[in-house]
PDB file of C-alpha atoms in Angstrom:
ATOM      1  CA  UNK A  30     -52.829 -45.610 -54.701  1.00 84.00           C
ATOM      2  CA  UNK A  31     -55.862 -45.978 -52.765  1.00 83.00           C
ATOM      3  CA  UNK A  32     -58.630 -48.430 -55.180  1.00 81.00           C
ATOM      4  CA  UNK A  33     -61.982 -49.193 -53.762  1.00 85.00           C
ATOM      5  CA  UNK A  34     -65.207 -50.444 -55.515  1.00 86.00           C
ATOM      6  CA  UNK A  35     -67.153 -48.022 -56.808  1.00 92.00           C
ATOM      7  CA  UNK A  36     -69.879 -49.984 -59.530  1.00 94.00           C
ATOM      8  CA  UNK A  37     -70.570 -53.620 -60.312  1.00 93.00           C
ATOM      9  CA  UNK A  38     -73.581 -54.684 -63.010  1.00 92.00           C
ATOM     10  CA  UNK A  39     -75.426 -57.999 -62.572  1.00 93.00           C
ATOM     11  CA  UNK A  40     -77.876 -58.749 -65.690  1.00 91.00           C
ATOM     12  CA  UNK A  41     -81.242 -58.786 -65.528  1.00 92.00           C
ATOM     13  CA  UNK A  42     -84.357 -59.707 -67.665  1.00 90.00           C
ATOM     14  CA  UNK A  43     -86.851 -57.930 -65.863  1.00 93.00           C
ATOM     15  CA  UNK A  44     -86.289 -54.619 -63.978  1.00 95.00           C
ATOM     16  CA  UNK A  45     -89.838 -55.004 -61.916  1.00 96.00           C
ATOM     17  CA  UNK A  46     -89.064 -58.181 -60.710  1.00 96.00           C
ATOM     18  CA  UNK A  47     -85.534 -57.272 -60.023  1.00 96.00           C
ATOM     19  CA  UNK A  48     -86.146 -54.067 -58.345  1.00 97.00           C
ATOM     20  CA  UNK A  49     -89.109 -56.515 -55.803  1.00 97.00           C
ATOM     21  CA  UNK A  50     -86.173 -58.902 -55.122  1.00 97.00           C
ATOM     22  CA  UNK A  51     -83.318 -56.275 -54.484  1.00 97.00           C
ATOM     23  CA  UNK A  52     -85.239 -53.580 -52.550  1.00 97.00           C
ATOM     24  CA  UNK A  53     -88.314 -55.543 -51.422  1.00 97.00           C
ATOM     25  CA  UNK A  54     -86.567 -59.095 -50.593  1.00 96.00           C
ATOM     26  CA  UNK A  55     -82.331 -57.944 -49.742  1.00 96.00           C
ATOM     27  CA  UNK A  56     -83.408 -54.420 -48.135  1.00 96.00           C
ATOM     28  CA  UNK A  57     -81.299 -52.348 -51.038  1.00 97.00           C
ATOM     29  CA  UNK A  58     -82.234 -48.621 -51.716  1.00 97.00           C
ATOM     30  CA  UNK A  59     -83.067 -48.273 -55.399  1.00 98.00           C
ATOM     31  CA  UNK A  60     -80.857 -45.040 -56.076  1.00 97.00           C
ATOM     32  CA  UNK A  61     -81.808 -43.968 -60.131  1.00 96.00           C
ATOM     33  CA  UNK A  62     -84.047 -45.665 -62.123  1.00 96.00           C
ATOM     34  CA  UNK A  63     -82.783 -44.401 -65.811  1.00 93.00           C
ATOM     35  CA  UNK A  64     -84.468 -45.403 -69.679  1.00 90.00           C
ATOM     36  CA  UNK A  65     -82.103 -44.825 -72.681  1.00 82.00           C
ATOM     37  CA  UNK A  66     -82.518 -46.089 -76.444  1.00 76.00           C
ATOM     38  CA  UNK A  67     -85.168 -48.886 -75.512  1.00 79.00           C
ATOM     39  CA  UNK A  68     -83.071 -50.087 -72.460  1.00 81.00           C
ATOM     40  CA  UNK A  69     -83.121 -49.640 -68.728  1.00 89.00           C
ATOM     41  CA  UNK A  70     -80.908 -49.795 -66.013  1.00 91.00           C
ATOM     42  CA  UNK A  71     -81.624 -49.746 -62.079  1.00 96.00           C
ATOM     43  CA  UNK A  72     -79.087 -48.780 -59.482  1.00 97.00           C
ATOM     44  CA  UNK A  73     -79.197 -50.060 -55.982  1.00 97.00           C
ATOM     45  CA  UNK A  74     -77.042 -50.445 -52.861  1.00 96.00           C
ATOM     46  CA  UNK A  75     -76.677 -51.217 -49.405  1.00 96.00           C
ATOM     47  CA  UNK A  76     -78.080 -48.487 -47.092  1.00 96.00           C
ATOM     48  CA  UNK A  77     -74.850 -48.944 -45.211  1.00 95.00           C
ATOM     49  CA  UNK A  78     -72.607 -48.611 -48.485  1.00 95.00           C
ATOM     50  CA  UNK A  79     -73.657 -45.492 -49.948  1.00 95.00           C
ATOM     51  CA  UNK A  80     -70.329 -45.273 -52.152  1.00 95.00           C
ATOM     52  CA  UNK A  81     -71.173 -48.866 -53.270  1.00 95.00           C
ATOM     53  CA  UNK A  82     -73.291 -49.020 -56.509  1.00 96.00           C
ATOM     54  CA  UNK A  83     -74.783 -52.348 -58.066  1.00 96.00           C
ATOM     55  CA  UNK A  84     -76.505 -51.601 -61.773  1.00 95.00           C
ATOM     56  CA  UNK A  85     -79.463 -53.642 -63.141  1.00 95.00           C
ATOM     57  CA  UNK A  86     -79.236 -53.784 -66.290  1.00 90.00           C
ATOM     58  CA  UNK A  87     -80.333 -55.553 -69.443  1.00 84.00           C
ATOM     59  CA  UNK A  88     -77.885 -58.993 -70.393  1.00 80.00           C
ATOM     60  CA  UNK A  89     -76.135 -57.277 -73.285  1.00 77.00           C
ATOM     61  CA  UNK A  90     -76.578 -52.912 -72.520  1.00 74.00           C
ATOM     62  CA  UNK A  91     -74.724 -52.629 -75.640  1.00 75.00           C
ATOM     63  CA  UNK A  92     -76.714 -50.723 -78.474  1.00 73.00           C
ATOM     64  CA  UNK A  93     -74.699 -52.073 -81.161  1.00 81.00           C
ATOM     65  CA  UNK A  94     -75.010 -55.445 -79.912  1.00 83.00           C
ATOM     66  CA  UNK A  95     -76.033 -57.954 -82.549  1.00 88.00           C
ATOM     67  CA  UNK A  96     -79.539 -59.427 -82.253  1.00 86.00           C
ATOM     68  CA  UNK A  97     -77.556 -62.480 -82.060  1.00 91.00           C
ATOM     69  CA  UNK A  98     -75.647 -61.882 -79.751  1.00 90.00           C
ATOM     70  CA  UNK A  99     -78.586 -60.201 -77.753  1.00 84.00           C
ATOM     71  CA  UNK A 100     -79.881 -63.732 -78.076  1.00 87.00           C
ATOM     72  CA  UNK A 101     -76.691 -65.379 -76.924  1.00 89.00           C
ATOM     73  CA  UNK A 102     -76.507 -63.218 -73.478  1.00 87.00           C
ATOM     74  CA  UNK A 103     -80.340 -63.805 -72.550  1.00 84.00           C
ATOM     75  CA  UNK A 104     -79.800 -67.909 -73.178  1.00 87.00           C
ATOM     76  CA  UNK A 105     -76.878 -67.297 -70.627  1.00 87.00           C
ATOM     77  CA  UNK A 106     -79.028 -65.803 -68.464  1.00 85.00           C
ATOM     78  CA  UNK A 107     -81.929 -67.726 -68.167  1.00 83.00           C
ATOM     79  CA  UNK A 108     -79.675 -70.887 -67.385  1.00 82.00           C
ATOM     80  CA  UNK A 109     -78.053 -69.211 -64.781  1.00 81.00           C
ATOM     81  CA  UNK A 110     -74.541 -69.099 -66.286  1.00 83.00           C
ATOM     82  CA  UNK A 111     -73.805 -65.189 -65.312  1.00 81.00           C
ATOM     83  CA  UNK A 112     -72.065 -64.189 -62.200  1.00 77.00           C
ATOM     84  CA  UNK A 113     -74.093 -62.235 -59.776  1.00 80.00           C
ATOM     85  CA  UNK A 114     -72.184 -60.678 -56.205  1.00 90.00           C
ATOM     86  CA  UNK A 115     -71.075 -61.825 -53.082  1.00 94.00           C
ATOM     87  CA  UNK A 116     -72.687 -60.119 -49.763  1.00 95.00           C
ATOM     88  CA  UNK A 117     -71.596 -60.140 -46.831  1.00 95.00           C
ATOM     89  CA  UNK A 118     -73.682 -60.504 -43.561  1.00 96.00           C
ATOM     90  CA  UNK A 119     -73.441 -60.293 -39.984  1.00 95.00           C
ATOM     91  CA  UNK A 120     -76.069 -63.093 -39.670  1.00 96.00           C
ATOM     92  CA  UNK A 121     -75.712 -66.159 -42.581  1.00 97.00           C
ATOM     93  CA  UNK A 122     -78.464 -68.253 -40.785  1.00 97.00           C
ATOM     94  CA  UNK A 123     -81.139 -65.184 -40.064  1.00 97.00           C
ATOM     95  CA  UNK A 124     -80.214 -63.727 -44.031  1.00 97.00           C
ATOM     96  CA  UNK A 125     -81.063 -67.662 -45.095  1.00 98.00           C
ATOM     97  CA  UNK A 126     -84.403 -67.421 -43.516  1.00 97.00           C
ATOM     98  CA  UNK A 127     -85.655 -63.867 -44.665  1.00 96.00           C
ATOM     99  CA  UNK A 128     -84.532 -64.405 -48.076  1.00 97.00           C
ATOM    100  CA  UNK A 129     -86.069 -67.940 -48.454  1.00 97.00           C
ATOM    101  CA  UNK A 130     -89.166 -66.808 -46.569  1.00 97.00           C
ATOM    102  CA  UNK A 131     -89.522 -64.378 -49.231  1.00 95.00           C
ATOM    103  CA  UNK A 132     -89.643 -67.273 -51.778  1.00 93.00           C
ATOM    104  CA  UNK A 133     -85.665 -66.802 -52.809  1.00 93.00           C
ATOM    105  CA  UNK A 134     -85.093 -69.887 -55.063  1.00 94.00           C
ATOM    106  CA  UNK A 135     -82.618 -71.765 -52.567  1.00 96.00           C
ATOM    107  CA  UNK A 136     -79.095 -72.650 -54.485  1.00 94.00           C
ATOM    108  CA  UNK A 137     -77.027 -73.480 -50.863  1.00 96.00           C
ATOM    109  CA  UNK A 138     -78.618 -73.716 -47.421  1.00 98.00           C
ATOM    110  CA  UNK A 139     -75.909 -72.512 -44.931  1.00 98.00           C
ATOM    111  CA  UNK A 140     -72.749 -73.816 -44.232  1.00 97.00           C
ATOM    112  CA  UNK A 141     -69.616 -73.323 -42.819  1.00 96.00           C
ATOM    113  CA  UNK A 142     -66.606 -73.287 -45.845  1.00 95.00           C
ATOM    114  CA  UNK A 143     -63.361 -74.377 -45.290  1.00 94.00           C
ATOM    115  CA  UNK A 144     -62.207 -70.544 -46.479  1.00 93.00           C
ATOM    116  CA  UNK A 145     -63.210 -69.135 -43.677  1.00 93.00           C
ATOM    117  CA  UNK A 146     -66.955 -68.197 -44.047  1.00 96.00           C
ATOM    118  CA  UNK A 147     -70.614 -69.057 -42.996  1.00 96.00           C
ATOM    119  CA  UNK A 148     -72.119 -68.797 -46.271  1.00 97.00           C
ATOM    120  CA  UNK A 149     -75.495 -69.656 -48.244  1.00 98.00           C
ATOM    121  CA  UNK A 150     -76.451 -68.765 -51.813  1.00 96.00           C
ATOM    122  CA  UNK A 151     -79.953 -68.011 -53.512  1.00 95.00           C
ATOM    123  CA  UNK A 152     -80.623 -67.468 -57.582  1.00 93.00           C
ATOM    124  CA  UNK A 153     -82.460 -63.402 -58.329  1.00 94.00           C
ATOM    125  CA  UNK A 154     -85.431 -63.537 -60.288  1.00 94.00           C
ATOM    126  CA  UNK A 155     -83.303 -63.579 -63.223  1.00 92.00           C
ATOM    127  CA  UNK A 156     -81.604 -66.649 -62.586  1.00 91.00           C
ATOM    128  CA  UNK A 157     -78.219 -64.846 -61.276  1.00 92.00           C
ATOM    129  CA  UNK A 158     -76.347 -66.851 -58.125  1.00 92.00           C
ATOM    130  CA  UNK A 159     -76.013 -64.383 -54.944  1.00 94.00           C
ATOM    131  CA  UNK A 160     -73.963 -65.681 -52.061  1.00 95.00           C
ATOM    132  CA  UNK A 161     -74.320 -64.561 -48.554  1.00 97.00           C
ATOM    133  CA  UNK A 162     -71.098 -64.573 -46.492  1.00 96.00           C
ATOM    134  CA  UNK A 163     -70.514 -64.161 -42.776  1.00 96.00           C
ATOM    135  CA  UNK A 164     -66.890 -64.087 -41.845  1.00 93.00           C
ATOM    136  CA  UNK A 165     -66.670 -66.843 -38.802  1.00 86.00           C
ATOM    137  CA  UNK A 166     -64.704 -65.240 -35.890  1.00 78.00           C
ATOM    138  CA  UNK A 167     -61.753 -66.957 -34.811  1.00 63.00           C
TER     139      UNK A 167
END
């Protein structure tokens, strides 16, 4: 059995902003841009992944959600409490500087980890933690 990633969803609260950060800021291609019952979700990947998918979309897509529970999800959210992804880059330090020139909101300048990486980690617009990983050669 062969398994390899095919979709993850990070949550956001606003699909402009989101979309500016992903394509504008990280360089992904925005691949469908789709509206259904009074929600949206935006799919974007790595130029270099095209079998890789990462879906926008709102911080409870469930139309049966309760408001409270809506509520719940979006307080999550805004504190920063939801997982985002891990990239990986061939560059930690040069990936630090684009993204913070940008105006990333800095979480981790870069540093080497004692599991092997070169890493650095920003929040998205929506308050979601990205880490940037570069494998350190041995």
């Amino acid at each position: 059995m062969d398994l390899k990633l095919s979709t993850c969803f990070i949550a956001v609260d606003d699909h402009d902003k989101a979309i500016a950060f992903y394509r504008d800021v990280l360089g992904l291609e925005v691949r469908n841009d789709v509206g259904f019952e009074g929600m949206r979700w935006v799919t974007v990947g790595p130029p270099s992944q095209p079998e890789v998918s990462i879906v926008l979309e709102p911080p409870l897509a469930d139309p049966n959600a309760s408001p409270a529970d809506k509520e719940a999800m979006a307080e999550l959210l805004a504190k920063g409490l939801l997982r985002g992804v891990i990239f990986e880059t061939d560059d930690c330090d040069a990936t630090f500087e684009r993204i913070s020139a940008a105006g990333g909101e800095v979480l981790q300048e870069p540093i080497d980890q004692p599991y092997g990486v070169r890493d650095c980690a920003f929040r998205d617009p929506s308050g979601n933690m990205l880490r940037f990983n570069q494998p350190r050669k041995r």
